[in-house]
JSON list of C-alpha atoms in Angstrom, two decimals:
[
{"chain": "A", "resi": 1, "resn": "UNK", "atom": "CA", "xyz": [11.90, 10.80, 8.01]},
{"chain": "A", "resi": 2, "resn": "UNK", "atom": "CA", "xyz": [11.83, 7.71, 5.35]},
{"chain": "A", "resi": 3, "resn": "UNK", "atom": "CA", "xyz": [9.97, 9.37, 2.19]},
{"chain": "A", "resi": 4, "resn": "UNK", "atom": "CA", "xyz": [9.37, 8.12, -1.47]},
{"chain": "A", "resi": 5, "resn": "UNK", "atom": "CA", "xyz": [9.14, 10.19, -4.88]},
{"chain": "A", "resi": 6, "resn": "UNK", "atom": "CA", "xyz": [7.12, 8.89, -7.71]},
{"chain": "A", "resi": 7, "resn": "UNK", "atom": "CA", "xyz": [7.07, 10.37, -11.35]},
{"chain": "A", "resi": 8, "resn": "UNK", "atom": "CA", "xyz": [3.67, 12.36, -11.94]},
{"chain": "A", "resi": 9, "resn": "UNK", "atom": "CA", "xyz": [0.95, 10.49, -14.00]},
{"chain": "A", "resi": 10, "resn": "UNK", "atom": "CA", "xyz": [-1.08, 10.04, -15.59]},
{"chain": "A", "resi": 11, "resn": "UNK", "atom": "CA", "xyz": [0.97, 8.10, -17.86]},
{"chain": "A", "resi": 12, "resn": "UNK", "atom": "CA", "xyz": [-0.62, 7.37, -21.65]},
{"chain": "A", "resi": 13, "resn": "UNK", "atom": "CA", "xyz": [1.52, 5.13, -23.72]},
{"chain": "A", "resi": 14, "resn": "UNK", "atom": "CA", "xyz": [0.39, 3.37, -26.79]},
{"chain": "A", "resi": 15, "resn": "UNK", "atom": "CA", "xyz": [0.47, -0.55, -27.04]},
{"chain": "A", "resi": 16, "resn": "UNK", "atom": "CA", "xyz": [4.77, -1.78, -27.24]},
{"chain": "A", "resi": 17, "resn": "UNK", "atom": "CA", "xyz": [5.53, 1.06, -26.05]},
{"chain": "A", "resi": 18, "resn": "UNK", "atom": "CA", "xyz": [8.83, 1.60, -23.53]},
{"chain": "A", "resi": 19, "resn": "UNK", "atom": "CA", "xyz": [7.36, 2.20, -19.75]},
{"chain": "A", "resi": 20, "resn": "UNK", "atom": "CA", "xyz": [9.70, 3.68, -17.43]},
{"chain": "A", "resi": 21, "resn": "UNK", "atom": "CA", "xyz": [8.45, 4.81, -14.22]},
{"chain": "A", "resi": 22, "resn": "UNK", "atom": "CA", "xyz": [10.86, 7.19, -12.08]},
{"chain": "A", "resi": 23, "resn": "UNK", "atom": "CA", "xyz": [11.13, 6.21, -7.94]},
{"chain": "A", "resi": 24, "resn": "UNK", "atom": "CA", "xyz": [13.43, 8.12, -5.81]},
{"chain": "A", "resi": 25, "resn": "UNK", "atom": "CA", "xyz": [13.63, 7.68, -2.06]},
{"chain": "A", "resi": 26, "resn": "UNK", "atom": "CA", "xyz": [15.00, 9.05, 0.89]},
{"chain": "A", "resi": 27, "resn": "UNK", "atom": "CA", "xyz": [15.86, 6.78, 4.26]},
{"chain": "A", "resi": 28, "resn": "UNK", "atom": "CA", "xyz": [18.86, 6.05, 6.35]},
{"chain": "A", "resi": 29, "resn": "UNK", "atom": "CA", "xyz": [20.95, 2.81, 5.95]},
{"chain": "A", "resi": 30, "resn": "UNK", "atom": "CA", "xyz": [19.48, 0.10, 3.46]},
{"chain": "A", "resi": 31, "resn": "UNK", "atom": "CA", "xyz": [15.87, 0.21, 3.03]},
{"chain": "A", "resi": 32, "resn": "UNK", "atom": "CA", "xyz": [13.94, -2.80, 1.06]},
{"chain": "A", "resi": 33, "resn": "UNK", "atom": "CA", "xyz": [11.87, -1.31, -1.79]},
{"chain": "A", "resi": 34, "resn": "UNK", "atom": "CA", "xyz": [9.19, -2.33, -3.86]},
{"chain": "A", "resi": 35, "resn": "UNK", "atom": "CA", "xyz": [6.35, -1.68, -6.59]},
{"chain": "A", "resi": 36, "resn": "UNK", "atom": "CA", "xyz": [2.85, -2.68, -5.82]},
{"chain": "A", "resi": 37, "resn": "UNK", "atom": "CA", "xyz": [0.15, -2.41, -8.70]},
{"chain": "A", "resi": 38, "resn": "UNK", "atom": "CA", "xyz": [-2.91, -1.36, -8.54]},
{"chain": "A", "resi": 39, "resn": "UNK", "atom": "CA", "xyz": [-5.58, -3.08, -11.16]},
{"chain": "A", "resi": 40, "resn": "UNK", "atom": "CA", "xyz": [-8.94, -1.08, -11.94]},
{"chain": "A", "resi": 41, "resn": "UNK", "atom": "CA", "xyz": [-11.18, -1.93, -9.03]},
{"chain": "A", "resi": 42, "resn": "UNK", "atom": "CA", "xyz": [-8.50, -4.21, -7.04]},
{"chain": "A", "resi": 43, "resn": "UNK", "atom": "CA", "xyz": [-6.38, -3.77, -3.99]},
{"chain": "A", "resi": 44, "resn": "UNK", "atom": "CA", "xyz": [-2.62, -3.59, -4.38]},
{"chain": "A", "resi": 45, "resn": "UNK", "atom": "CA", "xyz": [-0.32, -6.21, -5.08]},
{"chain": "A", "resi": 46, "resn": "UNK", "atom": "CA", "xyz": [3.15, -7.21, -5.05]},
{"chain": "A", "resi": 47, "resn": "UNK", "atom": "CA", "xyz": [5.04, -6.53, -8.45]},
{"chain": "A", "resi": 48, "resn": "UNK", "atom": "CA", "xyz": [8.39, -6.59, -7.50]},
{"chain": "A", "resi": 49, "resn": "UNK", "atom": "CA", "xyz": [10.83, -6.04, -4.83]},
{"chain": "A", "resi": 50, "resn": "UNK", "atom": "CA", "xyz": [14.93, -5.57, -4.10]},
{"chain": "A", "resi": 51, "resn": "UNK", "atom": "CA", "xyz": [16.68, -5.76, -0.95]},
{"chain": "A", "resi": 52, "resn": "UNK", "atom": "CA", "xyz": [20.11, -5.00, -1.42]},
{"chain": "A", "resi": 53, "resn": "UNK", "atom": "CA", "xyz": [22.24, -2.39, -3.65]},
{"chain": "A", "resi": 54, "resn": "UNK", "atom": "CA", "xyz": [22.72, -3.51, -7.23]},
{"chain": "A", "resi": 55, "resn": "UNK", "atom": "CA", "xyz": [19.43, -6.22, -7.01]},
{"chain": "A", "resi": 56, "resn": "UNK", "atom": "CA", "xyz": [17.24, -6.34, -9.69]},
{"chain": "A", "resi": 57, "resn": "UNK", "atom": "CA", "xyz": [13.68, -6.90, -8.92]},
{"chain": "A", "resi": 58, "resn": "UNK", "atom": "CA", "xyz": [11.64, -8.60, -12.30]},
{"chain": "A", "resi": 59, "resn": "UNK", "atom": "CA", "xyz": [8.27, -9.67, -13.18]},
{"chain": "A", "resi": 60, "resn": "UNK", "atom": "CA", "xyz": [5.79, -10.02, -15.57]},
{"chain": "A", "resi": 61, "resn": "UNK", "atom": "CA", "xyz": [7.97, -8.40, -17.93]},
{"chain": "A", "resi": 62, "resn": "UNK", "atom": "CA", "xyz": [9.09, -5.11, -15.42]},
{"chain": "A", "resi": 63, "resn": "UNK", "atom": "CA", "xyz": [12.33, -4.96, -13.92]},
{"chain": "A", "resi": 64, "resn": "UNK", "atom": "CA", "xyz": [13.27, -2.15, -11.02]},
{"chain": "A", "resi": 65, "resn": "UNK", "atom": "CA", "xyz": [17.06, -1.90, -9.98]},
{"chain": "A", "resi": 66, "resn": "UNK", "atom": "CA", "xyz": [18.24, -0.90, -6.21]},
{"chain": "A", "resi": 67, "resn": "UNK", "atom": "CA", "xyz": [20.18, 2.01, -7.17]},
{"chain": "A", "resi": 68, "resn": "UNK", "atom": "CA", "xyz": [22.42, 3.06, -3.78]},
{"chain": "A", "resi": 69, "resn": "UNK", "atom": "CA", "xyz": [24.37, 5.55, -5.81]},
{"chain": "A", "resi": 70, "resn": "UNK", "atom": "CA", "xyz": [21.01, 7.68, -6.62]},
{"chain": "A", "resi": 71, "resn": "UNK", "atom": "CA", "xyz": [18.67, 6.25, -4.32]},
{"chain": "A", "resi": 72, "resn": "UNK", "atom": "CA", "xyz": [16.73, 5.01, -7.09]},
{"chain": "A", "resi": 73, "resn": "UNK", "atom": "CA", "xyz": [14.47, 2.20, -8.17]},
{"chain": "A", "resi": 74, "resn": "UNK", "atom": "CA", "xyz": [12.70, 3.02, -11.21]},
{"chain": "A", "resi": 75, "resn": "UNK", "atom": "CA", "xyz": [10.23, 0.92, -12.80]},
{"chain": "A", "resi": 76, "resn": "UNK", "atom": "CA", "xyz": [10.60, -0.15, -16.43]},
{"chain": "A", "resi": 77, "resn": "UNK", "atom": "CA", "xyz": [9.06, -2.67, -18.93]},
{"chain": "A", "resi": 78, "resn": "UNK", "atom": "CA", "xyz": [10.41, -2.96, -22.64]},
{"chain": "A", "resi": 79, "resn": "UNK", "atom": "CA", "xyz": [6.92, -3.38, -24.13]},
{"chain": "A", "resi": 80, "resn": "UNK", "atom": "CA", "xyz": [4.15, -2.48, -22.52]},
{"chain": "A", "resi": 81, "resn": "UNK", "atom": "CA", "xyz": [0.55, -3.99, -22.68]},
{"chain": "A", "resi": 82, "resn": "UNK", "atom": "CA", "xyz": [-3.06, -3.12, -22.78]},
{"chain": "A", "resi": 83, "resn": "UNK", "atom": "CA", "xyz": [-3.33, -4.60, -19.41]},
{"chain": "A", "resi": 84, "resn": "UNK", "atom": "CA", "xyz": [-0.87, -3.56, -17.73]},
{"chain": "A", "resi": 85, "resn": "UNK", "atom": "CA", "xyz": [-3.10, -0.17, -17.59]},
{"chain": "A", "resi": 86, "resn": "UNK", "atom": "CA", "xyz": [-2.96, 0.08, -13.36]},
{"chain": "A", "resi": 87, "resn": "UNK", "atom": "CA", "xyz": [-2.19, 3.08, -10.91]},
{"chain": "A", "resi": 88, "resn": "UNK", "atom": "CA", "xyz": [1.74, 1.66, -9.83]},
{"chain": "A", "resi": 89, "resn": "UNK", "atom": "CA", "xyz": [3.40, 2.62, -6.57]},
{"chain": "A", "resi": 90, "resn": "UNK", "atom": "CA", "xyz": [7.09, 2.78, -5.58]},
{"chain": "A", "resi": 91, "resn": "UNK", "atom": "CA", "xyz": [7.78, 1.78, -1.80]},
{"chain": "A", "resi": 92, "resn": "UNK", "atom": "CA", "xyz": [10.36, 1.55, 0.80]},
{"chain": "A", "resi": 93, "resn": "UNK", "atom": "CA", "xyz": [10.62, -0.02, 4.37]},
{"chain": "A", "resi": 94, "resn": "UNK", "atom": "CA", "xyz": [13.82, 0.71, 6.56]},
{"chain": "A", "resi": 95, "resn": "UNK", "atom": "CA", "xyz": [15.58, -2.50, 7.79]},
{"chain": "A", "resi": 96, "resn": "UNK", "atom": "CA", "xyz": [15.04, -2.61, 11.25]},
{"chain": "A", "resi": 97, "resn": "UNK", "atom": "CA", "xyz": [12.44, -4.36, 13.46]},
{"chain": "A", "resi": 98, "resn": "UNK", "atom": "CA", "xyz": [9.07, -2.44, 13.90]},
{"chain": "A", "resi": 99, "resn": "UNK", "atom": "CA", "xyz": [9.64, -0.26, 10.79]},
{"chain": "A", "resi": 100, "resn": "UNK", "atom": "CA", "xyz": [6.45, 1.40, 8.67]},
{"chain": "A", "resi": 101, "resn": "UNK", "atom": "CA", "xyz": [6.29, 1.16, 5.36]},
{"chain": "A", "resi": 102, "resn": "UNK", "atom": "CA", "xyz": [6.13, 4.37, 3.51]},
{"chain": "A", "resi": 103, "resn": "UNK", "atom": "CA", "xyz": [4.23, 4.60, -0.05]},
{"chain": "A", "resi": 104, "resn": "UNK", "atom": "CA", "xyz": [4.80, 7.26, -2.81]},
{"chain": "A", "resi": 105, "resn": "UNK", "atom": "CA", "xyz": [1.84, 8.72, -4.09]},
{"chain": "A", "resi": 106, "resn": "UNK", "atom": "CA", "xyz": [1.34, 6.23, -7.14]},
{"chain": "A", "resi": 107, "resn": "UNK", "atom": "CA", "xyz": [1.23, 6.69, -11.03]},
{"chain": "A", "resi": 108, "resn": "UNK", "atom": "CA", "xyz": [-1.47, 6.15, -13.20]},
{"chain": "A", "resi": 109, "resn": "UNK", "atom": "CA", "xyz": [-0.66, 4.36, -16.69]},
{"chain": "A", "resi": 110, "resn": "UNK", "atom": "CA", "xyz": [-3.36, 4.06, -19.10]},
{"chain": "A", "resi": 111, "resn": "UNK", "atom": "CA", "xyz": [-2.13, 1.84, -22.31]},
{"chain": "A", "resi": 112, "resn": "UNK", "atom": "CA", "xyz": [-3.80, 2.67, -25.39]},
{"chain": "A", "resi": 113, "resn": "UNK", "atom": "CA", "xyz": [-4.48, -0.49, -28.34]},
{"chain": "B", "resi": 1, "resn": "UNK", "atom": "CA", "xyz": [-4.42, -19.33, 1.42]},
{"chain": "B", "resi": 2, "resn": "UNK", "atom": "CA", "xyz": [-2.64, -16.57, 2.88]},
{"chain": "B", "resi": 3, "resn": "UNK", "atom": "CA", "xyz": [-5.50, -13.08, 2.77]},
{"chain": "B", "resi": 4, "resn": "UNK", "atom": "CA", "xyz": [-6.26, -10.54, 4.37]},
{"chain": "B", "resi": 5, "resn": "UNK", "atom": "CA", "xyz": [-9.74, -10.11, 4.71]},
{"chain": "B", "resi": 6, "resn": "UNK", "atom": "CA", "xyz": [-11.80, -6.88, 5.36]},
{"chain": "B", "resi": 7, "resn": "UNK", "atom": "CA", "xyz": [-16.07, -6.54, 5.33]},
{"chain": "B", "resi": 8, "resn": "UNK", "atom": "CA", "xyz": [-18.18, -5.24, 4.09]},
{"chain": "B", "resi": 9, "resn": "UNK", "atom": "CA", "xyz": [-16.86, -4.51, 0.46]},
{"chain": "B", "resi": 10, "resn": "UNK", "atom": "CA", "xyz": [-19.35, -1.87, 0.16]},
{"chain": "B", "resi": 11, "resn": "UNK", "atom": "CA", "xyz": [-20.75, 0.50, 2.68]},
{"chain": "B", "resi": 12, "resn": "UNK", "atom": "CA", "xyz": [-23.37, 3.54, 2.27]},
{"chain": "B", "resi": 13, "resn": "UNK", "atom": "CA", "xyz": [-24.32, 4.88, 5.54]},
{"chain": "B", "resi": 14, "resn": "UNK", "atom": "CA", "xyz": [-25.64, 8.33, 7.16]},
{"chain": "B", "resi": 15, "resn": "UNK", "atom": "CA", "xyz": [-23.47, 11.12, 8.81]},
{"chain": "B", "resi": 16, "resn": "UNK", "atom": "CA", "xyz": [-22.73, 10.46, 12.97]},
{"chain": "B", "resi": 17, "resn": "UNK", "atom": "CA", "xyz": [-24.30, 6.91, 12.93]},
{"chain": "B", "resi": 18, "resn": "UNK", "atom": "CA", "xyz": [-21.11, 5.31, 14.02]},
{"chain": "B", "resi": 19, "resn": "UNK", "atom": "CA", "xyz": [-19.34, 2.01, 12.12]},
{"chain": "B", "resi": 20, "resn": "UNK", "atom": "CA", "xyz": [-16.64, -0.42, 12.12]},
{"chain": "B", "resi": 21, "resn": "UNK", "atom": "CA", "xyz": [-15.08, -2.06, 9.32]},
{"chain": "B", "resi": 22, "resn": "UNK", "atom": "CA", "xyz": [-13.33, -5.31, 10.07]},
{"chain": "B", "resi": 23, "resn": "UNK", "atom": "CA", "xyz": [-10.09, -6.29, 9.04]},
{"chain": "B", "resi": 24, "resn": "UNK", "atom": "CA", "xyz": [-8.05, -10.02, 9.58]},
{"chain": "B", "resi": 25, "resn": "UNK", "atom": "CA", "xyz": [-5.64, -12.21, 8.43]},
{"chain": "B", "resi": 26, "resn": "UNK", "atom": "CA", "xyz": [-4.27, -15.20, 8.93]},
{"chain": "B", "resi": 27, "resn": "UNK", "atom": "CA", "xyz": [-0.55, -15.17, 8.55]},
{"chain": "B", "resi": 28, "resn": "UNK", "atom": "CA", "xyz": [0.34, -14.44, 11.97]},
{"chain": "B", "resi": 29, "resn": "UNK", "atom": "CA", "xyz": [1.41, -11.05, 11.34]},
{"chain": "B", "resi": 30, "resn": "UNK", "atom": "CA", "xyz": [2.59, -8.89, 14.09]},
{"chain": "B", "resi": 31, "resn": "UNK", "atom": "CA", "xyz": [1.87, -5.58, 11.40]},
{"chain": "B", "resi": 32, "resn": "UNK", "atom": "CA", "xyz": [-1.01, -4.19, 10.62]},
{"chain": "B", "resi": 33, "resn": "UNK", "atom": "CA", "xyz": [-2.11, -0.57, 9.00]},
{"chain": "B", "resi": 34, "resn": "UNK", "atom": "CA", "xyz": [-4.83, 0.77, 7.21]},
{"chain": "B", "resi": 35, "resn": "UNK", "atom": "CA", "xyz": [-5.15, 3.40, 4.85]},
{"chain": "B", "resi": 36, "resn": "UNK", "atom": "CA", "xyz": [-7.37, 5.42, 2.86]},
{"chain": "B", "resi": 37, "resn": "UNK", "atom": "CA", "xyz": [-7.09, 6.13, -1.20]},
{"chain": "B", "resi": 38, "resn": "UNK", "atom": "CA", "xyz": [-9.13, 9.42, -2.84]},
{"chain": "B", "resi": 39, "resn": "UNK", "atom": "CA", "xyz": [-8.49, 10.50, -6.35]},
{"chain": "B", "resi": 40, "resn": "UNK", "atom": "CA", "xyz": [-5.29, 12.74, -6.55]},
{"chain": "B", "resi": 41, "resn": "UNK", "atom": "CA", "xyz": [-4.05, 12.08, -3.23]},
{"chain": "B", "resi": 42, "resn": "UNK", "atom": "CA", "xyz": [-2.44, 8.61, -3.47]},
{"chain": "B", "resi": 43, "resn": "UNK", "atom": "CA", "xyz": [-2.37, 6.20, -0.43]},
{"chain": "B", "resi": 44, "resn": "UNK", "atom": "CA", "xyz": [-2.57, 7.49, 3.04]},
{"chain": "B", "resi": 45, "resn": "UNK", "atom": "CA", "xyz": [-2.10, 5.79, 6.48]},
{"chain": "B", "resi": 46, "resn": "UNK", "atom": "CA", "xyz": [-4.36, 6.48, 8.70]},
{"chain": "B", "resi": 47, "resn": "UNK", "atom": "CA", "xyz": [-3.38, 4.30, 11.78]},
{"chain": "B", "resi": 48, "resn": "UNK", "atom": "CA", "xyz": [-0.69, 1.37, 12.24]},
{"chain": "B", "resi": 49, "resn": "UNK", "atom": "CA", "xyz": [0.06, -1.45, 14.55]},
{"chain": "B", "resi": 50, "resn": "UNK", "atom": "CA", "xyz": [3.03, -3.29, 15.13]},
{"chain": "B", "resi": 51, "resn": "UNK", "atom": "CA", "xyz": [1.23, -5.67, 17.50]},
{"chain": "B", "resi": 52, "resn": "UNK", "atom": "CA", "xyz": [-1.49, -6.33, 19.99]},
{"chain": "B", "resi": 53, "resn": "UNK", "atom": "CA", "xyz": [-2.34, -3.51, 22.18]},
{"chain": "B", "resi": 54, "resn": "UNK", "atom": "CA", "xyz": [0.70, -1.68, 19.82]},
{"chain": "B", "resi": 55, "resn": "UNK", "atom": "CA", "xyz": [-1.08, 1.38, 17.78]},
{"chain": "B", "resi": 56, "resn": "UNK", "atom": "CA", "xyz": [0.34, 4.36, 16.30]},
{"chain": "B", "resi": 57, "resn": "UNK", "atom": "CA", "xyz": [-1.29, 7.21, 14.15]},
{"chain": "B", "resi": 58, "resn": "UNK", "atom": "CA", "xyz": [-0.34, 7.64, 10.50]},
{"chain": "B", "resi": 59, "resn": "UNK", "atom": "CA", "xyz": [-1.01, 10.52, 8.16]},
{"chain": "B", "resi": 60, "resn": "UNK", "atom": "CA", "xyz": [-4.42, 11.10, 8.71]},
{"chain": "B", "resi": 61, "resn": "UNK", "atom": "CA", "xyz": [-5.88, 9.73, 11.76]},
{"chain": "B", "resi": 62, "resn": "UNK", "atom": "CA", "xyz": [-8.91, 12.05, 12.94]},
{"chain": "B", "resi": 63, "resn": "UNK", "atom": "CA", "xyz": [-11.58, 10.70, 12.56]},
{"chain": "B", "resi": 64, "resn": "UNK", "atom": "CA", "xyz": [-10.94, 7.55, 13.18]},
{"chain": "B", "resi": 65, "resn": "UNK", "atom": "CA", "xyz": [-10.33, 4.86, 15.87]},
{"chain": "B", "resi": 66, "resn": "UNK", "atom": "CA", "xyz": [-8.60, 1.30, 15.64]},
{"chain": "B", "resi": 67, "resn": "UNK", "atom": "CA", "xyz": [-7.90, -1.51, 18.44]},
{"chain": "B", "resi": 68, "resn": "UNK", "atom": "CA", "xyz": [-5.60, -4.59, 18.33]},
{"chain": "B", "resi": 69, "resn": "UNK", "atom": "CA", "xyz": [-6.96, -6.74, 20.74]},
{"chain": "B", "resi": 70, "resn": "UNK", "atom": "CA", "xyz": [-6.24, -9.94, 19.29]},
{"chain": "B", "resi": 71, "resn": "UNK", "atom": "CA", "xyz": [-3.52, -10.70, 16.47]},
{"chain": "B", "resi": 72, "resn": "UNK", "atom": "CA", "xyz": [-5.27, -11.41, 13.39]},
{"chain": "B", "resi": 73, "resn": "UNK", "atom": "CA", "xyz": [-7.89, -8.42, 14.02]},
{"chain": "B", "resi": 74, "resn": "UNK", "atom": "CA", "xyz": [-7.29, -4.46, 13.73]},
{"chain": "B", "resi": 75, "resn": "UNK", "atom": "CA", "xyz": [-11.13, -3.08, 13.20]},
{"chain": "B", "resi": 76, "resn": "UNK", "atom": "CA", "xyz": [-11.40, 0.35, 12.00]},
{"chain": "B", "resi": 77, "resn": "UNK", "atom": "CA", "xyz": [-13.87, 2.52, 14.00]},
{"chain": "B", "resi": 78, "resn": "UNK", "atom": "CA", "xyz": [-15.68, 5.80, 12.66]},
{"chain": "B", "resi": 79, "resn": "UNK", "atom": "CA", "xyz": [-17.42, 6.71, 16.10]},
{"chain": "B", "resi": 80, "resn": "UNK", "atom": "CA", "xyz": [-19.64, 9.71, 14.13]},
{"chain": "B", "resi": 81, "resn": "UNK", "atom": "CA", "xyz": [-18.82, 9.63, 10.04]},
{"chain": "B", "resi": 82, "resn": "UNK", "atom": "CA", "xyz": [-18.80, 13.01, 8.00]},
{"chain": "B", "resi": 83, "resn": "UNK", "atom": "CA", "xyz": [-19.09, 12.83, 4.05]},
{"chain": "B", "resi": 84, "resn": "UNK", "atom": "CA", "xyz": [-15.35, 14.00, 3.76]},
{"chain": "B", "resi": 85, "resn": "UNK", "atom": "CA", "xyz": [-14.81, 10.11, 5.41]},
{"chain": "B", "resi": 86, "resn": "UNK", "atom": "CA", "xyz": [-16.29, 8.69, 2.08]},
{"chain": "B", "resi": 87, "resn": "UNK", "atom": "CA", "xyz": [-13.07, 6.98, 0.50]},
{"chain": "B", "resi": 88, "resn": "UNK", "atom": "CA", "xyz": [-11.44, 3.66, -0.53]},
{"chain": "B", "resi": 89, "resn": "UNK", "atom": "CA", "xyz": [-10.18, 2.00, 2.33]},
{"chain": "B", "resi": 90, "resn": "UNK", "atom": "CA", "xyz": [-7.74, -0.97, 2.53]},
{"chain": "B", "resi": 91, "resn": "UNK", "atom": "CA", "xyz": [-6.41, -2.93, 5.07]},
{"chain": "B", "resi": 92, "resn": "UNK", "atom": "CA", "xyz": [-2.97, -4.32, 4.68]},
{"chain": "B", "resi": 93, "resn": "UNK", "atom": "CA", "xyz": [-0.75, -6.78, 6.81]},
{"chain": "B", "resi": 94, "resn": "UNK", "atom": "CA", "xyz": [3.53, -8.14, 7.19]},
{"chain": "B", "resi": 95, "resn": "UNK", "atom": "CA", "xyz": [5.25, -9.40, 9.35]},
{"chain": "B", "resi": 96, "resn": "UNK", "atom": "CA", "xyz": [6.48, -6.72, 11.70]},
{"chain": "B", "resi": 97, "resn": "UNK", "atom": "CA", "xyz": [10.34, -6.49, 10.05]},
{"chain": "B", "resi": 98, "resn": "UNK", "atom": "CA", "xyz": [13.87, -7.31, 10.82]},
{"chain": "B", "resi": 99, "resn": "UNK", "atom": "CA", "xyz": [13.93, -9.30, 7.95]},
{"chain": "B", "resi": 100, "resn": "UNK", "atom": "CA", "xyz": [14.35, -7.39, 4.03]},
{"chain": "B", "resi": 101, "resn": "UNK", "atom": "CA", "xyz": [11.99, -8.28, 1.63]},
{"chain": "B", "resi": 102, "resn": "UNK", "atom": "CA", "xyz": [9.01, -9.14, 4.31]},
{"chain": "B", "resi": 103, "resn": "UNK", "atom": "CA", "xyz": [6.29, -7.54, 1.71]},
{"chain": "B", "resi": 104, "resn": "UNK", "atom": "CA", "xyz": [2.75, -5.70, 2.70]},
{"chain": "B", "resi": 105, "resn": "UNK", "atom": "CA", "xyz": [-0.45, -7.82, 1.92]},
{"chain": "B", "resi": 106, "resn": "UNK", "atom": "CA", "xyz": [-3.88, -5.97, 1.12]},
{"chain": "B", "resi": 107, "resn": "UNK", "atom": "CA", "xyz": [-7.45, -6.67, 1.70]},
{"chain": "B", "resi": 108, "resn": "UNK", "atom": "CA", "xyz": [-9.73, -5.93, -1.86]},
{"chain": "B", "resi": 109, "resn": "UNK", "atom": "CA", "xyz": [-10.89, -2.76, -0.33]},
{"chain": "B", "resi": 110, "resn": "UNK", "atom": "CA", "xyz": [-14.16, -1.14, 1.23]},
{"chain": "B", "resi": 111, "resn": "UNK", "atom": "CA", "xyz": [-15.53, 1.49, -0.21]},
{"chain": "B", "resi": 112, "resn": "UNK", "atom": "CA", "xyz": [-17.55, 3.72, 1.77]},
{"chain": "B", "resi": 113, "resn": "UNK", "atom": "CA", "xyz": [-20.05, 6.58, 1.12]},
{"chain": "B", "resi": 114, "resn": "UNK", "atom": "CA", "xyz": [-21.14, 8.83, 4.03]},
{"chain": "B", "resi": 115, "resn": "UNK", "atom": "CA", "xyz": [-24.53, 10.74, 2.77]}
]
């Protein structure tokens, strides 16, 4: 079956710091994917998504590319933030109707000032 | 404005005295799922719908019951809670796919202690 691979955390980085977050996946045919973030003491949210091969997913500063080649979609921000601190999680749901969506098991980032 | 909504926020409650946690939304969704977060093990699903009177276990279902009688609705039932059921729980929501991109919307969470 569909299954996602995220990086082990926690992740400490100090403020301006490079992020990169590593998501691999494994489904048949051309899944969507996605990161959802996780603020202290929230529910999970949208951060970005991509549909196709070669899209780039972007905001608030992170960017994610649909990589077909290595089934890839890591999560990266140039210069990271104090609060962007959050538990992050890579995602994937297959393209067909009445597909589930499947959730790796999330990454802690703490950012340090 | 487009939520999903779950109650209560907060729960404390006794071993075997049975509870339901309610979960809607109103974006006509045909997909609904709910899952359980504890520290170190990530997200897991514990049942799924893809419509009314449509339910499917996830990852962890015993324990636990769910019906999809109406839409907008998918309650989650503990018939006779244990302490090991005291976790984060979240409801979440889409549209039921077909379409890329359709995303997954989340209640705020109940969090639930079983003494």
């Amino acid at each position: 079956g569909d299954s996602v691979t995220q990086m082990e955390g926690p992740v400490t980085l100090s403020e301006e710091a490079f992020l990169t977050i590593n998501c691999t996946y494994t489904a048949t045919g051309y899944p969507s994917l996605f990161w959802y973030v996780q603020y202290p003491g929230e529910g999970l949210q949208l951060l970005l998504k991509a549909t196709k091969a070669d899209d780039k997913g972007s905001n608030k500063g992170f960017e994610a590319t649909y990589r077909k080649e290595t089934t890839s979609f890591h999560l990266e921000k140039g210069s990271v933030q104090v609060s962007d601190s959050a538990v992050y999680f890579c995602a994937l749901r297959g393209m067909n109707y009445g597909q589930n969506f499947v959730f790796g098991p999330g990454t802690r980032l703490s950012v340090l000032p | 404005e487009a939520q999903v909504t779950q109650n209560p926020r907060y729960l404390i409650t006794v071993t075997g005295k049975k509870l339901t946690v309610t979960c809607s939304q109103n974006m006509n969704h045909e997909y609904m799922s709910w899952y359980r977060q504890d520290p170190g093990l990530g997200l897991r699903q514990i049942y799924y719908s893809m419509n009314v009177e449509v339910t499917d276990k996830g990852d962890v279902p015993e324990g636990y019951k769910v019906s999809r009688k109406e839409k907008r609705n998918f309650p989650l039932i503990l018939e006779s809670p244990s302490p090991n059921q005291t976790s984060l729980y979240f409801c979440a929501s889409s549209f039921a796919g077909g379409r890329a991109g359709e995303k997954l919307f989340f209640g705020s969470g109940t969090q639930l202690s079983v003494l």
